[in-house]
Amino acid sequence: MIRLIIVVPFLLALVVFSASNQDPLDMWMLTYSWKCSLGVLALSVGALSFLLGAFCFWVVEFRQGRRARRAEQQVRDLEAQLAQMRAILANRAPPVVPAADVPPVVTSQPHLAGSEEHSNV
């Protein structure tokens, strides 16, 4: 939508410019010369720029599409590998884990009350 907001006024200005400049002028580039109206030249440059932009966009989209197809193929391959691994794990018996030797838990002695607490006999 924002592209239309930018492009439509530009195209309208280009058409108005080309309609108001119909007098043929002598044009030249290096040794080549021709007669052409300024409006036709402006429209030709605009059309050429549009085609060049469309070609550049097409090249970028072609590359992105190729990358996307490769990524989708890689996802399919990885999903197939995951399904294969899940099938292998489902058919396998659960491993027997030996009981680990747990060291005894040391608990603190209850607190003695009174004089029994500090007897040095």
Short mmCIF file of C-alpha atoms in Angstrom, two decimals:
data_model
loop_
_atom_site.label_atom_id
_atom_site.label_comp_id
_atom_site.label_asym_id
_atom_site.label_seq_id
_atom_site.Cartn_x
_atom_site.Cartn_y
_atom_site.Cartn_z
CA MET A 1 0.00 0.00 0.00
CA ILE A 2 2.80 2.40 0.85
CA ARG A 3 4.38 1.71 -2.53
CA LEU A 4 1.23 2.92 -4.24
CA ILE A 5 1.26 6.10 -2.15
CA ILE A 6 4.78 6.79 -3.42
CA VAL A 7 4.51 5.51 -7.01
CA VAL A 8 1.11 6.91 -8.09
CA PRO A 9 1.96 10.61 -7.53
CA PHE A 10 5.30 10.10 -9.28
CA LEU A 11 3.61 8.49 -12.28
CA LEU A 12 0.98 11.22 -12.43
CA ALA A 13 3.69 13.89 -12.41
CA LEU A 14 5.56 12.02 -15.15
CA VAL A 15 2.46 11.79 -17.35
CA VAL A 16 1.63 15.47 -16.82
CA PHE A 17 5.23 16.40 -17.63
CA SER A 18 5.24 14.32 -20.81
CA ALA A 19 1.86 15.71 -21.92
CA SER A 20 3.02 19.32 -21.53
CA ASN A 21 6.38 18.81 -23.30
CA GLN A 22 5.45 17.69 -26.82
CA ASP A 23 7.84 19.86 -28.84
CA PRO A 24 10.56 17.80 -30.54
CA LEU A 25 14.09 18.66 -29.47
CA ASP A 26 17.49 17.63 -30.76
CA MET A 27 18.92 14.96 -28.46
CA TRP A 28 22.43 13.62 -28.62
CA MET A 29 24.66 11.17 -26.80
CA LEU A 30 28.34 11.15 -27.76
CA THR A 31 28.18 10.95 -31.58
CA TYR A 32 24.59 9.73 -31.94
CA SER A 33 21.82 12.33 -32.28
CA TRP A 34 18.05 12.17 -32.75
CA LYS A 35 14.91 14.29 -32.52
CA CYS A 36 12.54 13.47 -29.71
CA SER A 37 10.16 15.28 -27.38
CA LEU A 38 11.22 15.66 -23.78
CA GLY A 39 8.02 13.97 -22.59
CA VAL A 40 8.66 10.85 -24.64
CA LEU A 41 12.22 10.76 -23.35
CA ALA A 42 10.98 11.03 -19.75
CA LEU A 43 8.44 8.22 -20.27
CA SER A 44 11.10 6.06 -21.95
CA VAL A 45 13.53 6.57 -19.07
CA GLY A 46 10.74 5.78 -16.58
CA ALA A 47 9.78 2.58 -18.43
CA LEU A 48 13.41 1.50 -18.71
CA SER A 49 13.93 2.14 -14.99
CA PHE A 50 10.81 0.15 -14.18
CA LEU A 51 12.00 -2.81 -16.27
CA LEU A 52 15.45 -2.68 -14.70
CA GLY A 53 13.93 -2.63 -11.20
CA ALA A 54 11.60 -5.51 -12.07
CA PHE A 55 14.55 -7.53 -13.36
CA CYS A 56 16.56 -6.87 -10.17
CA PHE A 57 13.55 -7.84 -8.06
CA TRP A 58 13.11 -11.04 -10.08
CA VAL A 59 16.77 -12.00 -9.55
CA VAL A 60 16.48 -11.50 -5.79
CA GLU A 61 13.21 -13.44 -5.62
CA PHE A 62 14.74 -16.27 -7.66
CA ARG A 63 17.60 -16.56 -5.17
CA GLN A 64 15.26 -16.43 -2.18
CA GLY A 65 13.00 -19.06 -3.73
CA ARG A 66 15.95 -21.34 -4.33
CA ARG A 67 17.10 -20.91 -0.73
CA ALA A 68 13.56 -21.58 0.52
CA ARG A 69 13.27 -24.77 -1.53
CA ARG A 70 16.59 -26.00 -0.15
CA ALA A 71 15.52 -25.19 3.41
CA GLU A 72 12.19 -26.99 2.95
CA GLN A 73 13.99 -30.05 1.60
CA GLN A 74 16.37 -30.00 4.56
CA VAL A 75 13.40 -29.77 6.96
CA ARG A 76 11.76 -32.76 5.26
CA ASP A 77 15.00 -34.75 5.53
CA LEU A 78 15.44 -33.87 9.20
CA GLU A 79 11.81 -34.75 9.98
CA ALA A 80 12.30 -38.13 8.30
CA GLN A 81 15.45 -38.72 10.37
CA LEU A 82 13.59 -37.72 13.54
CA ALA A 83 10.74 -40.12 12.75
CA GLN A 84 13.26 -42.88 12.08
CA MET A 85 15.03 -42.24 15.40
CA ARG A 86 11.72 -42.19 17.28
CA ALA A 87 10.79 -45.53 15.70
CA ILE A 88 14.14 -47.01 16.72
CA LEU A 89 13.74 -45.74 20.28
CA ALA A 90 10.15 -47.03 20.51
CA ASN A 91 11.24 -50.55 19.51
CA ARG A 92 14.16 -50.58 21.91
CA ALA A 93 13.80 -51.94 25.47
CA PRO A 94 14.36 -49.35 28.19
CA PRO A 95 17.90 -49.52 29.54
CA VAL A 96 18.46 -51.06 32.98
CA VAL A 97 20.02 -48.47 35.24
CA PRO A 98 21.99 -49.99 38.14
CA ALA A 99 21.19 -48.59 41.56
CA ALA A 100 23.82 -46.11 42.54
CA ASP A 101 25.53 -46.51 45.89
CA VAL A 102 24.20 -43.68 47.96
CA PRO A 103 26.43 -42.60 50.88
CA PRO A 104 24.70 -42.57 54.26
CA VAL A 105 23.13 -39.32 55.24
CA VAL A 106 24.71 -37.80 58.35
CA THR A 107 22.22 -36.12 60.62
CA SER A 108 23.06 -33.83 63.50
CA GLN A 109 22.60 -34.99 67.10
CA PRO A 110 19.72 -33.54 69.07
CA HIS A 111 20.69 -30.64 71.28
CA LEU A 112 21.22 -31.65 74.90
CA ALA A 113 19.73 -29.43 77.57
CA GLY A 114 21.34 -28.27 80.82
CA SER A 115 24.72 -29.32 82.22
CA GLU A 116 24.98 -32.48 80.17
CA GLU A 117 25.91 -30.34 77.28
CA HIS A 118 29.43 -29.42 78.41
CA SER A 119 30.69 -32.29 80.52
CA ASN A 120 34.44 -32.71 80.50
CA VAL A 121 34.94 -35.72 82.79
#
